[in-house]
Amino acid sequence: MELLSVNVAKPYPVPYTDAPEGVTGIDKRPVDGRVHVSAPGPKGVGGSALAGDTIGDPRHHGGSDQALYAFAREDLDGWGAELGREFTHGFFGENLTTRGVDVNGALIGERWRIGPDVVVEANAARIPCRTFASWLGERGWVKRFTERAAPGAYLRVIEPGRIGAGDEIRVEYRPDHEVTVAFLFRALTLEPELLPRLLAAGDALHPEARQTALRRTAR
């Protein structure tokens, strides 16, 4: 399992975002060398875990519970074949493009070591938004992406350090429950009846998803 690229973005002005500054950080590009990774702090205050990266709308993205976004090269290639396009590393806005990693099958709370130093924890799924849809420019993109239910994973930083393309990725811990990234995504989108089962993931679950599951359980 390998980290193919580390991707960052500079602020990019677009007409289709409601971010206060009118910019997006979705246009992520691979960088050379090693990049420092650290927990950025709470959403709304902290941005990306990657040094030099941009979060366009910190109200809805970034922070320690969405510190990094990982997406599999295999899924980029699958979409490319379906859409007749070639997607470069980072094109889906991911910080980490992986190969050989079951990103969507990662359990919430699963921990990966990337290279010698960095440990991250899967805790959330990417929910497609207007900016993502406009950036892709594909008709009905949000619906298509949602129906695929292969959203990629948001990661917390457990141990900071430096990472770079070519680093090995190793699963260091895998919890004993059923809640994968894909399961979480389906519960939050297509299959809300699954929401109460998200609570099995415990404190590793993104706090907003946990609150959604608790509200469903309380009905």
mmCIF file of C-alpha atoms in Angstrom:
data_model
loop_
_atom_site.group_PDB
_atom_site.id
_atom_site.type_symbol
_atom_site.label_atom_id
_atom_site.label_comp_id
_atom_site.label_asym_id
_atom_site.label_seq_id
_atom_site.Cartn_x
_atom_site.Cartn_y
_atom_site.Cartn_z
ATOM 1 C CA MET A 1 0.000 0.000 0.000
ATOM 2 C CA GLU A 2 1.506 3.273 -1.101
ATOM 3 C CA LEU A 3 1.076 7.027 -0.992
ATOM 4 C CA LEU A 4 1.285 8.060 -4.643
ATOM 5 C CA SER A 5 1.180 11.812 -4.094
ATOM 6 C CA VAL A 6 0.712 14.567 -1.544
ATOM 7 C CA ASN A 7 -1.497 17.325 -2.950
ATOM 8 C CA VAL A 8 -1.991 20.930 -1.861
ATOM 9 C CA ALA A 9 -3.828 23.926 -3.268
ATOM 10 C CA LYS A 10 -3.360 27.654 -3.436
ATOM 11 C CA PRO A 11 -6.478 29.865 -3.083
ATOM 12 C CA TYR A 12 -8.395 29.790 -6.366
ATOM 13 C CA PRO A 13 -11.233 32.275 -7.020
ATOM 14 C CA VAL A 14 -14.403 30.768 -8.496
ATOM 15 C CA PRO A 15 -17.941 32.081 -9.052
ATOM 16 C CA TYR A 16 -19.663 28.954 -7.697
ATOM 17 C CA THR A 17 -18.673 28.999 -4.042
ATOM 18 C CA ASP A 18 -20.422 30.694 -1.137
ATOM 19 C CA ALA A 19 -17.187 30.807 0.867
ATOM 20 C CA PRO A 20 -16.735 34.245 2.450
ATOM 21 C CA GLU A 21 -13.520 34.931 0.503
ATOM 22 C CA GLY A 22 -14.907 33.579 -2.772
ATOM 23 C CA VAL A 23 -12.087 31.074 -3.176
ATOM 24 C CA THR A 24 -11.766 27.307 -3.165
ATOM 25 C CA GLY A 25 -8.970 24.909 -2.254
ATOM 26 C CA ILE A 26 -10.267 22.063 -4.395
ATOM 27 C CA ASP A 27 -7.652 22.487 -7.141
ATOM 28 C CA LYS A 28 -4.995 20.397 -5.424
ATOM 29 C CA ARG A 29 -1.716 19.601 -7.150
ATOM 30 C CA PRO A 30 1.058 17.124 -6.283
ATOM 31 C CA VAL A 31 4.079 18.593 -4.546
ATOM 32 C CA ASP A 32 7.691 17.445 -4.555
ATOM 33 C CA GLY A 33 9.561 16.495 -1.435
ATOM 34 C CA ARG A 34 8.220 15.868 2.026
ATOM 35 C CA VAL A 35 5.396 17.883 3.606
ATOM 36 C CA HIS A 36 4.804 18.529 7.281
ATOM 37 C CA VAL A 37 1.566 17.148 8.717
ATOM 38 C CA SER A 38 -0.014 18.256 11.997
ATOM 39 C CA ALA A 39 -3.460 18.561 13.587
ATOM 40 C CA PRO A 40 -4.801 21.948 12.458
ATOM 41 C CA GLY A 41 -7.239 22.705 15.296
ATOM 42 C CA PRO A 42 -11.038 23.012 15.418
ATOM 43 C CA LYS A 43 -13.173 23.503 12.319
ATOM 44 C CA GLY A 44 -13.668 27.187 11.611
ATOM 45 C CA VAL A 45 -10.274 27.991 13.079
ATOM 46 C CA GLY A 46 -7.939 25.296 11.812
ATOM 47 C CA GLY A 47 -7.495 24.524 8.145
ATOM 48 C CA SER A 48 -5.616 21.666 6.522
ATOM 49 C CA ALA A 49 -3.158 19.324 8.202
ATOM 50 C CA LEU A 50 -0.735 19.849 5.308
ATOM 51 C CA ALA A 51 1.681 22.746 5.386
ATOM 52 C CA GLY A 52 1.034 25.014 2.402
ATOM 53 C CA ASP A 53 -2.489 23.772 1.707
ATOM 54 C CA THR A 54 -5.658 25.911 1.399
ATOM 55 C CA ILE A 55 -9.127 25.338 2.836
ATOM 56 C CA GLY A 56 -11.460 27.629 0.893
ATOM 57 C CA ASP A 57 -14.402 27.504 3.299
ATOM 58 C CA PRO A 58 -13.314 26.677 6.869
ATOM 59 C CA ARG A 59 -16.937 26.818 8.013
ATOM 60 C CA HIS A 60 -17.573 23.467 6.338
ATOM 61 C CA HIS A 61 -14.154 21.955 5.647
ATOM 62 C CA GLY A 62 -10.879 21.358 7.416
ATOM 63 C CA GLY A 63 -10.125 21.309 11.107
ATOM 64 C CA SER A 64 -8.757 18.411 13.110
ATOM 65 C CA ASP A 65 -11.737 16.146 12.365
ATOM 66 C CA GLN A 66 -11.306 16.645 8.590
ATOM 67 C CA ALA A 67 -7.588 17.252 8.598
ATOM 68 C CA LEU A 68 -6.718 15.232 5.494
ATOM 69 C CA TYR A 69 -8.748 13.784 2.646
ATOM 70 C CA ALA A 70 -7.629 10.503 1.056
ATOM 71 C CA PHE A 71 -8.871 9.133 -2.256
ATOM 72 C CA ALA A 72 -7.764 5.985 -4.049
ATOM 73 C CA ARG A 73 -6.053 6.085 -7.434
ATOM 74 C CA GLU A 74 -8.173 3.073 -8.334
ATOM 75 C CA ASP A 75 -11.351 5.137 -7.830
ATOM 76 C CA LEU A 76 -9.962 8.051 -9.848
ATOM 77 C CA ASP A 77 -9.234 5.620 -12.677
ATOM 78 C CA GLY A 78 -12.704 4.093 -12.392
ATOM 79 C CA TRP A 79 -14.360 7.473 -12.745
ATOM 80 C CA GLY A 80 -11.993 8.392 -15.560
ATOM 81 C CA ALA A 81 -12.938 5.293 -17.532
ATOM 82 C CA GLU A 82 -16.648 5.943 -16.990
ATOM 83 C CA LEU A 83 -16.504 9.629 -17.890
ATOM 84 C CA GLY A 84 -13.914 9.409 -20.664
ATOM 85 C CA ARG A 85 -11.521 11.720 -18.824
ATOM 86 C CA GLU A 86 -8.078 11.439 -17.275
ATOM 87 C CA PHE A 87 -7.882 12.609 -13.681
ATOM 88 C CA THR A 88 -4.539 13.669 -12.257
ATOM 89 C CA HIS A 89 -3.564 13.056 -8.642
ATOM 90 C CA GLY A 90 -5.433 15.568 -6.466
ATOM 91 C CA PHE A 91 -8.167 16.372 -8.989
ATOM 92 C CA PHE A 92 -10.952 15.278 -6.651
ATOM 93 C CA GLY A 93 -9.580 17.644 -4.022
ATOM 94 C CA GLU A 94 -7.771 14.907 -2.145
ATOM 95 C CA ASN A 95 -4.667 15.621 -0.097
ATOM 96 C CA LEU A 96 -3.483 12.031 -0.335
ATOM 97 C CA THR A 97 -3.749 9.900 -3.481
ATOM 98 C CA THR A 98 -3.230 6.265 -2.527
ATOM 99 C CA ARG A 99 -2.649 2.974 -4.299
ATOM 100 C CA GLY A 100 -3.516 -0.447 -2.925
ATOM 101 C CA VAL A 101 -5.461 0.973 0.034
ATOM 102 C CA ASP A 102 -9.122 0.092 0.611
ATOM 103 C CA VAL A 103 -9.976 3.688 1.494
ATOM 104 C CA ASN A 104 -13.749 3.227 1.445
ATOM 105 C CA GLY A 105 -13.513 -0.053 3.337
ATOM 106 C CA ALA A 106 -11.489 1.532 6.135
ATOM 107 C CA LEU A 107 -13.247 1.260 9.477
ATOM 108 C CA ILE A 108 -13.982 4.414 11.426
ATOM 109 C CA GLY A 109 -11.165 4.497 13.964
ATOM 110 C CA GLU A 110 -8.784 2.536 11.735
ATOM 111 C CA ARG A 111 -5.248 3.894 11.953
ATOM 112 C CA TRP A 112 -2.651 4.029 9.208
ATOM 113 C CA ARG A 113 1.039 4.741 9.505
ATOM 114 C CA ILE A 114 2.275 6.733 6.515
ATOM 115 C CA GLY A 115 6.040 6.634 6.154
ATOM 116 C CA PRO A 116 8.108 6.410 9.323
ATOM 117 C CA ASP A 117 6.478 9.179 11.347
ATOM 118 C CA VAL A 118 2.831 10.006 10.643
ATOM 119 C CA VAL A 119 -0.189 8.153 12.037
ATOM 120 C CA VAL A 120 -3.707 9.074 10.880
ATOM 121 C CA GLU A 121 -7.175 7.820 11.800
ATOM 122 C CA ALA A 122 -10.175 7.405 9.477
ATOM 123 C CA ASN A 123 -13.152 9.195 10.978
ATOM 124 C CA ALA A 124 -15.465 10.605 8.279
ATOM 125 C CA ALA A 125 -16.643 10.353 4.672
ATOM 126 C CA ARG A 126 -16.624 13.086 2.054
ATOM 127 C CA ILE A 127 -20.123 14.413 1.277
ATOM 128 C CA PRO A 128 -20.281 15.951 -2.227
ATOM 129 C CA CYS A 129 -21.038 19.666 -2.353
ATOM 130 C CA ARG A 130 -21.810 22.381 -4.894
ATOM 131 C CA THR A 131 -18.148 23.334 -5.282
ATOM 132 C CA PHE A 132 -17.157 19.735 -6.042
ATOM 133 C CA ALA A 133 -19.975 19.398 -8.585
ATOM 134 C CA SER A 134 -19.110 22.656 -10.324
ATOM 135 C CA TRP A 135 -15.398 21.805 -10.363
ATOM 136 C CA LEU A 136 -16.070 18.434 -12.041
ATOM 137 C CA GLY A 137 -18.546 19.958 -14.491
ATOM 138 C CA GLU A 138 -20.419 16.675 -14.977
ATOM 139 C CA ARG A 139 -24.201 16.657 -15.272
ATOM 140 C CA GLY A 140 -25.878 15.162 -12.202
ATOM 141 C CA TRP A 141 -22.523 14.736 -10.499
ATOM 142 C CA VAL A 142 -23.720 14.849 -6.874
ATOM 143 C CA LYS A 143 -26.270 12.107 -7.558
ATOM 144 C CA ARG A 144 -23.780 9.951 -9.449
ATOM 145 C CA PHE A 145 -21.076 10.315 -6.820
ATOM 146 C CA THR A 146 -23.563 9.578 -4.049
ATOM 147 C CA GLU A 147 -24.924 6.471 -5.735
ATOM 148 C CA ARG A 148 -21.390 5.095 -6.139
ATOM 149 C CA ALA A 149 -20.932 5.337 -2.322
ATOM 150 C CA ALA A 150 -17.149 5.362 -2.631
ATOM 151 C CA PRO A 151 -16.507 8.820 -1.186
ATOM 152 C CA GLY A 152 -12.943 8.668 0.099
ATOM 153 C CA ALA A 153 -11.989 9.163 3.728
ATOM 154 C CA TYR A 154 -11.333 12.103 5.990
ATOM 155 C CA LEU A 155 -8.507 11.511 8.424
ATOM 156 C CA ARG A 156 -7.449 12.850 11.819
ATOM 157 C CA VAL A 157 -3.756 13.299 12.603
ATOM 158 C CA ILE A 158 -2.752 11.149 15.576
ATOM 159 C CA GLU A 159 1.024 11.500 15.272
ATOM 160 C CA PRO A 160 2.470 14.445 13.288
ATOM 161 C CA GLY A 161 5.522 14.367 11.076
ATOM 162 C CA ARG A 162 6.473 14.526 7.427
ATOM 163 C CA ILE A 163 5.170 12.529 4.473
ATOM 164 C CA GLY A 164 5.965 12.296 0.792
ATOM 165 C CA ALA A 165 5.133 10.460 -2.405
ATOM 166 C CA GLY A 166 6.314 6.860 -2.308
ATOM 167 C CA ASP A 167 5.783 6.402 1.425
ATOM 168 C CA GLU A 168 4.470 3.025 2.497
ATOM 169 C CA ILE A 169 1.027 2.963 4.141
ATOM 170 C CA ARG A 170 0.472 0.320 6.818
ATOM 171 C CA VAL A 171 -2.680 -0.426 8.799
ATOM 172 C CA GLU A 172 -1.632 -0.229 12.454
ATOM 173 C CA TYR A 173 -5.010 -0.681 14.119
ATOM 174 C CA ARG A 174 -8.416 -1.894 12.956
ATOM 175 C CA PRO A 175 -11.350 -1.676 15.403
ATOM 176 C CA ASP A 176 -13.966 -4.352 15.963
ATOM 177 C CA HIS A 177 -17.195 -2.949 14.492
ATOM 178 C CA GLU A 178 -18.950 -2.740 11.130
ATOM 179 C CA VAL A 179 -18.801 0.992 10.421
ATOM 180 C CA THR A 180 -16.638 1.564 7.379
ATOM 181 C CA VAL A 181 -16.220 4.861 5.551
ATOM 182 C CA ALA A 182 -18.649 3.604 2.884
ATOM 183 C CA PHE A 183 -21.164 2.452 5.521
ATOM 184 C CA LEU A 184 -21.000 5.876 7.182
ATOM 185 C CA PHE A 185 -21.537 7.596 3.846
ATOM 186 C CA ARG A 186 -24.569 5.460 3.023
ATOM 187 C CA ALA A 187 -26.062 6.163 6.454
ATOM 188 C CA LEU A 188 -25.681 9.915 5.982
ATOM 189 C CA THR A 189 -27.069 9.936 2.432
ATOM 190 C CA LEU A 190 -28.906 6.992 0.877
ATOM 191 C CA GLU A 191 -29.821 4.818 3.867
ATOM 192 C CA PRO A 192 -30.655 6.897 6.958
ATOM 193 C CA GLU A 193 -32.076 3.805 8.633
ATOM 194 C CA LEU A 194 -28.425 2.836 9.221
ATOM 195 C CA LEU A 195 -27.758 5.912 11.362
ATOM 196 C CA PRO A 196 -28.219 4.299 14.812
ATOM 197 C CA ARG A 197 -25.611 1.681 13.912
ATOM 198 C CA LEU A 198 -22.977 4.391 13.466
ATOM 199 C CA LEU A 199 -22.742 4.752 17.241
ATOM 200 C CA ALA A 200 -20.815 1.476 17.380
ATOM 201 C CA ALA A 201 -17.794 3.446 16.146
ATOM 202 C CA GLY A 202 -17.682 5.346 19.461
ATOM 203 C CA ASP A 203 -15.508 8.404 19.909
ATOM 204 C CA ALA A 204 -13.663 7.820 16.644
ATOM 205 C CA LEU A 205 -16.772 8.928 14.723
ATOM 206 C CA HIS A 206 -16.803 12.520 13.458
ATOM 207 C CA PRO A 207 -18.732 14.585 16.056
ATOM 208 C CA GLU A 208 -21.252 15.887 13.509
ATOM 209 C CA ALA A 209 -22.052 12.364 12.302
ATOM 210 C CA ARG A 210 -22.375 11.243 15.909
ATOM 211 C CA GLN A 211 -24.903 13.991 16.628
ATOM 212 C CA THR A 212 -26.885 13.040 13.532
ATOM 213 C CA ALA A 213 -26.956 9.416 14.665
ATOM 214 C CA LEU A 214 -27.992 10.382 18.201
ATOM 215 C CA ARG A 215 -30.878 12.515 16.899
ATOM 216 C CA ARG A 216 -32.105 9.587 14.815
ATOM 217 C CA THR A 217 -31.846 7.252 17.797
ATOM 218 C CA ALA A 218 -33.815 9.644 20.015
ATOM 219 C CA ARG A 219 -36.844 9.712 17.708
#
